[in-house]
CSV table of C-alpha atoms in Angstrom, one decimal:
chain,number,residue,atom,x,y,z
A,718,UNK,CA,-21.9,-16.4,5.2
A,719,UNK,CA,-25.0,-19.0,5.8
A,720,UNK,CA,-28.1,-18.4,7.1
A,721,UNK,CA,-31.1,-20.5,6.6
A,722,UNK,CA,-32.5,-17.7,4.4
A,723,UNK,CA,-29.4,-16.7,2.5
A,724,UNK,CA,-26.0,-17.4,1.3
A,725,UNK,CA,-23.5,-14.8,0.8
A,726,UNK,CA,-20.3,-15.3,-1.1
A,727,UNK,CA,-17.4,-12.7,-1.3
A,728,UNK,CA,-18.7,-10.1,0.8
A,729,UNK,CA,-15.4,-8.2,1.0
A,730,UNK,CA,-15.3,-8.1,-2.8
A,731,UNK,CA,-14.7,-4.4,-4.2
A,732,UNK,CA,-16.7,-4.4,-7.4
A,733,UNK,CA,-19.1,-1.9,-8.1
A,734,UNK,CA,-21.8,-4.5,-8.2
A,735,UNK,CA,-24.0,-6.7,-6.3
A,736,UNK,CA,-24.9,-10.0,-7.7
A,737,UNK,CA,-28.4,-11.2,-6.8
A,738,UNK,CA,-30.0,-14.4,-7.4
A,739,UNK,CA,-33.6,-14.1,-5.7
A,740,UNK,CA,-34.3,-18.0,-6.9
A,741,UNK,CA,-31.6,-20.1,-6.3
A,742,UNK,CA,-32.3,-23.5,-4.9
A,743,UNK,CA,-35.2,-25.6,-4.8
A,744,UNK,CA,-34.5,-26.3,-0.5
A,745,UNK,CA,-37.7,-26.4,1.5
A,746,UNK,CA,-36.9,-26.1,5.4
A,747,UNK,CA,-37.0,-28.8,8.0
A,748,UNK,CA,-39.6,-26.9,9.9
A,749,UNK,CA,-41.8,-27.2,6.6
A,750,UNK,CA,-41.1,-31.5,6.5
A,751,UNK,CA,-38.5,-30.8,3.9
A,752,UNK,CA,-41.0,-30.7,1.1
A,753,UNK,CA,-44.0,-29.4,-0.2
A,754,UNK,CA,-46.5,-32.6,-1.1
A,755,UNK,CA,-44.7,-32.2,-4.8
A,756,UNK,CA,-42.7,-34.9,-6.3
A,757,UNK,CA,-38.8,-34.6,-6.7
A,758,UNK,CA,-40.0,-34.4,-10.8
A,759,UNK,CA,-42.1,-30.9,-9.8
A,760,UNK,CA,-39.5,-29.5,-7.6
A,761,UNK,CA,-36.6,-30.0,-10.1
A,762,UNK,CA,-38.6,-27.7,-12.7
A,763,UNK,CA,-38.9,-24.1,-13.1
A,764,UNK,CA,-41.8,-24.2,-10.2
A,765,UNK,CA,-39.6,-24.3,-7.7
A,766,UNK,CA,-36.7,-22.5,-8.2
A,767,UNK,CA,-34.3,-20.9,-11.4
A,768,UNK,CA,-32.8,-24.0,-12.9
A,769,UNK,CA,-29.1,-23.0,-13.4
A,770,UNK,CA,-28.6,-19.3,-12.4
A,771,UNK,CA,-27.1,-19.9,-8.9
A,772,UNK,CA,-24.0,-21.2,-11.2
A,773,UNK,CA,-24.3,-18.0,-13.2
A,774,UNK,CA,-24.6,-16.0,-10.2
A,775,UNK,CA,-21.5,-16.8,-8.4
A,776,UNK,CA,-19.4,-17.6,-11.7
A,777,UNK,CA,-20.6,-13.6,-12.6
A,778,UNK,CA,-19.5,-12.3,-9.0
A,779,UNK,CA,-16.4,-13.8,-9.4
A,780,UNK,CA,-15.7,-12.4,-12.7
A,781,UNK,CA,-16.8,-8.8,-11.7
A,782,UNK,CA,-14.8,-9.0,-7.8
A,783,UNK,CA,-18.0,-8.3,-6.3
A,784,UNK,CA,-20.6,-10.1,-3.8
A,785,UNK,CA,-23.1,-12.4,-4.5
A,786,UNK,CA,-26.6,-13.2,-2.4
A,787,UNK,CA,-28.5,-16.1,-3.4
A,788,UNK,CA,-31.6,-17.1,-1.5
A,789,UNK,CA,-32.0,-20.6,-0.1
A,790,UNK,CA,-35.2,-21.6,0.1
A,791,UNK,CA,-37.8,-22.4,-3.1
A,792,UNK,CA,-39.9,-20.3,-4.2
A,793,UNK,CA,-42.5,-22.2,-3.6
A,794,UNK,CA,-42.2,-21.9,0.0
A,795,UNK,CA,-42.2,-18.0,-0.3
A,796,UNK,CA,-40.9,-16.0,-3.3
A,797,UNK,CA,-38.8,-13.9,-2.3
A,798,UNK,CA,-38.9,-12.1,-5.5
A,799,UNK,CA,-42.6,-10.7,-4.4
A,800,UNK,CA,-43.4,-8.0,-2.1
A,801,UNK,CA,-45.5,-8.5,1.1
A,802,UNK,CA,-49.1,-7.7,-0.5
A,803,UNK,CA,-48.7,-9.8,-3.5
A,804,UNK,CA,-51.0,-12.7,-4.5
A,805,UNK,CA,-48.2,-14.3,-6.3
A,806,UNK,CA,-46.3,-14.2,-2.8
A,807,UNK,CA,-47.2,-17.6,-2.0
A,808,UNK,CA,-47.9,-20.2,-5.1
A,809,UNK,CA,-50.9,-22.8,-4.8
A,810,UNK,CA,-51.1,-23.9,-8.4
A,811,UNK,CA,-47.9,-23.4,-10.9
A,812,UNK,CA,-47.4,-24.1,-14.5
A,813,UNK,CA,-50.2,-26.8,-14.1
A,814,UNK,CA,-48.8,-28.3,-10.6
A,815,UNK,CA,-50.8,-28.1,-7.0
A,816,UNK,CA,-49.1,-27.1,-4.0
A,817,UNK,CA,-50.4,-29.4,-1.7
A,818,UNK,CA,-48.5,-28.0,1.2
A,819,UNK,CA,-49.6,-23.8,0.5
A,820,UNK,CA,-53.3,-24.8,-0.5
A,821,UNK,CA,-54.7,-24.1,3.0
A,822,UNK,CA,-51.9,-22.1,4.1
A,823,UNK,CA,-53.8,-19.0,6.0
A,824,UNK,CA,-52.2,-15.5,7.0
A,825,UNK,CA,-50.3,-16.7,10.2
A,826,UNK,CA,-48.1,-19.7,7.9
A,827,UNK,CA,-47.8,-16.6,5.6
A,828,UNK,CA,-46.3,-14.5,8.2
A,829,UNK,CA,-44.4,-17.3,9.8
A,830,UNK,CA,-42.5,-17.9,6.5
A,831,UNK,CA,-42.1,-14.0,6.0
A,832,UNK,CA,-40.3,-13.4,9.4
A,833,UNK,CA,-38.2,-16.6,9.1
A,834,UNK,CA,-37.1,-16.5,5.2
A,835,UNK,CA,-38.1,-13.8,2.9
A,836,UNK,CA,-37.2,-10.7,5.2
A,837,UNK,CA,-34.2,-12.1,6.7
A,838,UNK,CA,-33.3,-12.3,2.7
A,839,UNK,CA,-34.3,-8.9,2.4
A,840,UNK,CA,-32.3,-7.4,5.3
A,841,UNK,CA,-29.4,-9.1,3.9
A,842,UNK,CA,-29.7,-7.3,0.6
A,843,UNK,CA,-30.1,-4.4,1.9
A,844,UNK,CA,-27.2,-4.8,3.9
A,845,UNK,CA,-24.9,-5.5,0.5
A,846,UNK,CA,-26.7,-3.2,-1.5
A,847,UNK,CA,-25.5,0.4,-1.0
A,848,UNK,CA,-23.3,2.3,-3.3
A,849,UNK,CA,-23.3,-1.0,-6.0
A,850,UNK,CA,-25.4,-1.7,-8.9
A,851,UNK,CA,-27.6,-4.6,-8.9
A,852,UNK,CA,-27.7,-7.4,-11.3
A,853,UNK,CA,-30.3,-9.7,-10.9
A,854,UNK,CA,-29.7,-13.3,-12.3
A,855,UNK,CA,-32.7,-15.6,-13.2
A,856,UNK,CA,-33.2,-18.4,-16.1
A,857,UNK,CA,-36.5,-18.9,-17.4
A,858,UNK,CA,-38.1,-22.7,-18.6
A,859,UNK,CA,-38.0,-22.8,-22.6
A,860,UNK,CA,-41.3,-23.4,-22.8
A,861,UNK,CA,-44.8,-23.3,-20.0
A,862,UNK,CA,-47.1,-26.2,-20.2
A,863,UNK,CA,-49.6,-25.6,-22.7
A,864,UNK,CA,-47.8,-22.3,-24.4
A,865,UNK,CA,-45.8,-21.6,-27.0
A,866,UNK,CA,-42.0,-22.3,-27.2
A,867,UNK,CA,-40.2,-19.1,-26.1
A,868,UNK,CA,-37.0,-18.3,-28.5
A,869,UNK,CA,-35.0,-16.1,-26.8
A,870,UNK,CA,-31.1,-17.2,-25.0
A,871,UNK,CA,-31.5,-14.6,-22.9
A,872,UNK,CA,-33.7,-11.6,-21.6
A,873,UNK,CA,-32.6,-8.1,-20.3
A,874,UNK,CA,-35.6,-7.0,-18.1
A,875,UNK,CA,-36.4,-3.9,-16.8
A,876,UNK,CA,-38.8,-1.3,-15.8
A,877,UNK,CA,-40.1,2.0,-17.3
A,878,UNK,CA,-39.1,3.6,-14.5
A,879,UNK,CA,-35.4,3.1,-14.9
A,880,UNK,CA,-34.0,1.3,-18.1
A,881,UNK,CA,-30.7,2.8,-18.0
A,882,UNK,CA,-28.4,0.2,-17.2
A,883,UNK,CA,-30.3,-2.3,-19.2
A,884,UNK,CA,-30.4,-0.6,-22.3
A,885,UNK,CA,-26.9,-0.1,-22.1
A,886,UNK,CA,-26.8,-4.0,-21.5
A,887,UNK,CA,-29.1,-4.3,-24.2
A,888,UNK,CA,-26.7,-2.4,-26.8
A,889,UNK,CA,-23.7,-4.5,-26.0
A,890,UNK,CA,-25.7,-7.6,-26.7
A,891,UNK,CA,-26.9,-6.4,-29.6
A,892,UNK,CA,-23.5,-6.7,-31.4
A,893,UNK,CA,-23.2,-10.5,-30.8
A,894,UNK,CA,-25.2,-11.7,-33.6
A,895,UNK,CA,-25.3,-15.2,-32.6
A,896,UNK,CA,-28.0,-14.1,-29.7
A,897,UNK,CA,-31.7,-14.1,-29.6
A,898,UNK,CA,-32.3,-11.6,-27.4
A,899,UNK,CA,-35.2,-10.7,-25.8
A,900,UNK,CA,-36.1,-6.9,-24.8
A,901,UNK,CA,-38.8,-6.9,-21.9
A,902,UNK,CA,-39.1,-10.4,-22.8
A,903,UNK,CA,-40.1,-13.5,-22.1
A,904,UNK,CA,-41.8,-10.7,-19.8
A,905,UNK,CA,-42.2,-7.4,-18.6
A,906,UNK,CA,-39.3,-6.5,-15.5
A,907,UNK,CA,-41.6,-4.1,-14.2
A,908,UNK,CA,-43.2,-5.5,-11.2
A,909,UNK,CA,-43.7,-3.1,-8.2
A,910,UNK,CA,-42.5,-4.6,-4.7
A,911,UNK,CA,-40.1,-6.8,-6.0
A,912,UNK,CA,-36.6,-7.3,-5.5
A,913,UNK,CA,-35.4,-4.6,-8.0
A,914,UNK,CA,-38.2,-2.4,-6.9
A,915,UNK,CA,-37.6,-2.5,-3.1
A,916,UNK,CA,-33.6,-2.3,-3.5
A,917,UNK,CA,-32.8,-0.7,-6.6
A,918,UNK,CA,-35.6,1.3,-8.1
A,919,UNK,CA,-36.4,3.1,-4.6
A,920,UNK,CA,-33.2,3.9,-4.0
A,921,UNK,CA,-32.2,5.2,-7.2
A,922,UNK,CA,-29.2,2.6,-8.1
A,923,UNK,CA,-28.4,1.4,-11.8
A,924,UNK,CA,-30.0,-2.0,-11.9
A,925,UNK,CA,-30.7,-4.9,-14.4
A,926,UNK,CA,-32.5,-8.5,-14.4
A,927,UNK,CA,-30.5,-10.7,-16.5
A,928,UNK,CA,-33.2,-14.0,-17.7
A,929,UNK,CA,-31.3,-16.8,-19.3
A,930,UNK,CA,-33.1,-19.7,-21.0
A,931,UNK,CA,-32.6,-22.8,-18.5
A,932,UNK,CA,-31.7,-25.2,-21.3
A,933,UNK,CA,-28.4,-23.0,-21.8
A,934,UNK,CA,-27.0,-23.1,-18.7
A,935,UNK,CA,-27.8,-27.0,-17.1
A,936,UNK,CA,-24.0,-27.4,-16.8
A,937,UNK,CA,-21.0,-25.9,-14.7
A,938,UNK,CA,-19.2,-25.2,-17.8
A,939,UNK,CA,-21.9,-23.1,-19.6
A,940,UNK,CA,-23.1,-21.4,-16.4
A,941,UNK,CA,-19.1,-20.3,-16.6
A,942,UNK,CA,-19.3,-19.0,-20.2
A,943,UNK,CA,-22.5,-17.3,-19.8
A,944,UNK,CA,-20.8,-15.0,-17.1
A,945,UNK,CA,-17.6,-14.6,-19.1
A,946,UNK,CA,-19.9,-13.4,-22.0
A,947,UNK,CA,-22.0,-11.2,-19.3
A,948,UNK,CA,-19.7,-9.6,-17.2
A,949,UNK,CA,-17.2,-7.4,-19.8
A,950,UNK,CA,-20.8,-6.1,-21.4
A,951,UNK,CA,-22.0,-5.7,-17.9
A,952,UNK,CA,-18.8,-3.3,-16.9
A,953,UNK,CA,-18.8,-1.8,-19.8
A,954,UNK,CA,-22.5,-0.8,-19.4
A,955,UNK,CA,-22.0,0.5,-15.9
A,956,UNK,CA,-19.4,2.8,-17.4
A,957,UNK,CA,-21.5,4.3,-20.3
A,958,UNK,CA,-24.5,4.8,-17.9
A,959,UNK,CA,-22.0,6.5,-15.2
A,960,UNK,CA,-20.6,8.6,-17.9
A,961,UNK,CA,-23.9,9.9,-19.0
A,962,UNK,CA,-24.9,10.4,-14.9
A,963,UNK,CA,-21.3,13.0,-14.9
A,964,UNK,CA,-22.2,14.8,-17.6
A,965,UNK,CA,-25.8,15.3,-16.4
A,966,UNK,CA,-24.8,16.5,-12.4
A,967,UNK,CA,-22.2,19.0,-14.6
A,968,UNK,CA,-24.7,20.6,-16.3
C-alpha cells in the first residue's frame, strides 16, 4: 500500500511484530518543488533521511513474516519521528547545513505539512500497530561535522520508561563479540512524543529502536545480513520478555 506519506509492505503478515522505519527516504513532495533549496550532496547525507535502513527495514520484516511502514518523505520536510510541539519538528539548520526552504516557514506551512504527511504517517501506524511489538529501524552518520568519530556498529535505544525488550536485545548482542555495541548510545532513545512514545510507550507494547552505523549497511547485501543477524535475537528477545510478562500476571 502507497500513499504519498507512507508505504506499507506485507500488511497481512502474521508476525508478532511491526517493523517501522520513521526515516526512510530523502523524497520531498511535488507540492514542496521537489526539493528543499539543498544540493543533491546535502540531501544524500544523514540530514535528510536514514542512509540505508529502509533496506534493513523490509529485509527484517521479511525475515520476521511481519509488516513493515516506512515513511516517504525527508525528514527535512517534517520529521515524523517528532511529536507536534517539538522544536526539532521542523529543521532549519542541520549538521552544519541551512534549510533554505523551512527558514521562513511559519505555523500555517507547519500545519500544512502535518495534515498532509506526518499524521497520515501516524494514522497508518496506528492502524498496524495493535497487538505487535515495535521495532524501530534507523542508521546513524559515523561521524557529525565537527565531533568526534562515533564507534559503535550498532545502537539498541530505549527509554527509562520501558527497556524490556531492549535489554533483552541488548543481552543477545552481547554474545557476538565481533560488535561494538552501543547501550543508549550514540544517544539517549528516550524522547517523549516520538514515534515510540506515541505508539509503543503509551500503549504499553514491548518496543525497541534499532540504530545501525550508515557505513555498514550502504549496500543491498549487508542491509540483508544485518536483518538475518537481527531478527533470530529479535524473536528470541520477544520470547524472554513474554515469558517474564506470564510469570508476572500468574503471580
Amino acid at each position: 500500500m502507497r500513499h504519498e506519506a507512507f508505504e506499507i509492505t506485507g500488511a497481512a503478515r502474521r508476525g508478532s511484530w511491526l517493523v517501522t522505519c520513521d526515516h526512510a527516504t530523502n523524497r520531498v513532495p511535488d507540492w514542496l518543488g521537489g526539493d528543499l533549496g539543498i544540493g543533491p550532496e546535502d540531501m544524500g547525507r544523514h540530514i535528510a533521511y536514514d542512509v540505508g535502513a529502509k533496506g534493513v527495514a523490509l529485509a527484517l520484516g521479511a525475515a520476521l513474516d511481519s509488516p513493515v511502514i516506512c515513511s516517504d518523505f525527508s525528514r527535512l520536510v517534517i520529521d515524523p519521528n517528532r511529536g507536534e510541539d517539538d522544536p526539532t519538528l521542523l529543521m532549519k539548520l542541520y549538521d552544519g547545513t541551512i534549510i533554505p526552504a523551512n527558514r521562513h516557514a511559519g505555523p500555517e506551512e507547519v500545519e500544512r505539512r502535518l495534515e498532509r504527511l506526518h499524521r497520515p504517517y501516524h494514522a497508518a501506524l496506528a492502524g498496524l500497530a495493535e497487538g505487535r511489538a515495535i521495532v524501530s529501524v534507523h542508521s546513524f552518520t559515523p561521524c557529525l561535522r565537527g565531533r568526534s568519530p562515533r564507534p559503535w556498529q550498532v545502537g539498541i535505544l530505549y527509554s527509562h520508561l520501558d527497556a524490556r525488550l531492549s535489554r533483552a536485545v541488548i543481552d543477545g548482542l552481547r554474545h557476538q563479540a565481533d560488535l561494538c555495541l552501543g547501550d543508549n548510545e550514540p544517544y539517549s532513545g528516550h524522547l517523549p512524543g516520538d514515534a515510540i512514545d506515541r505508539h509503543a510507550l503509551r500503549h504499553g507494547r514491548h518496543n525497541t529502536l534499532i540504530e545501525l552505523r550508515n557505513d555498514l549497511i550502504g549496500t543491498e547485501a549487508e542491509q540483508q545480513q544485518w536483518a538475518q543477524r537481527l531478527a533470530p535475537i529479535l524473536v528470541q528477545a520477544l520470547v524472554a520478555v513474554r515469558e517474564v510478562d506470564c510469570r508476572g500476571a500468574g503471580g
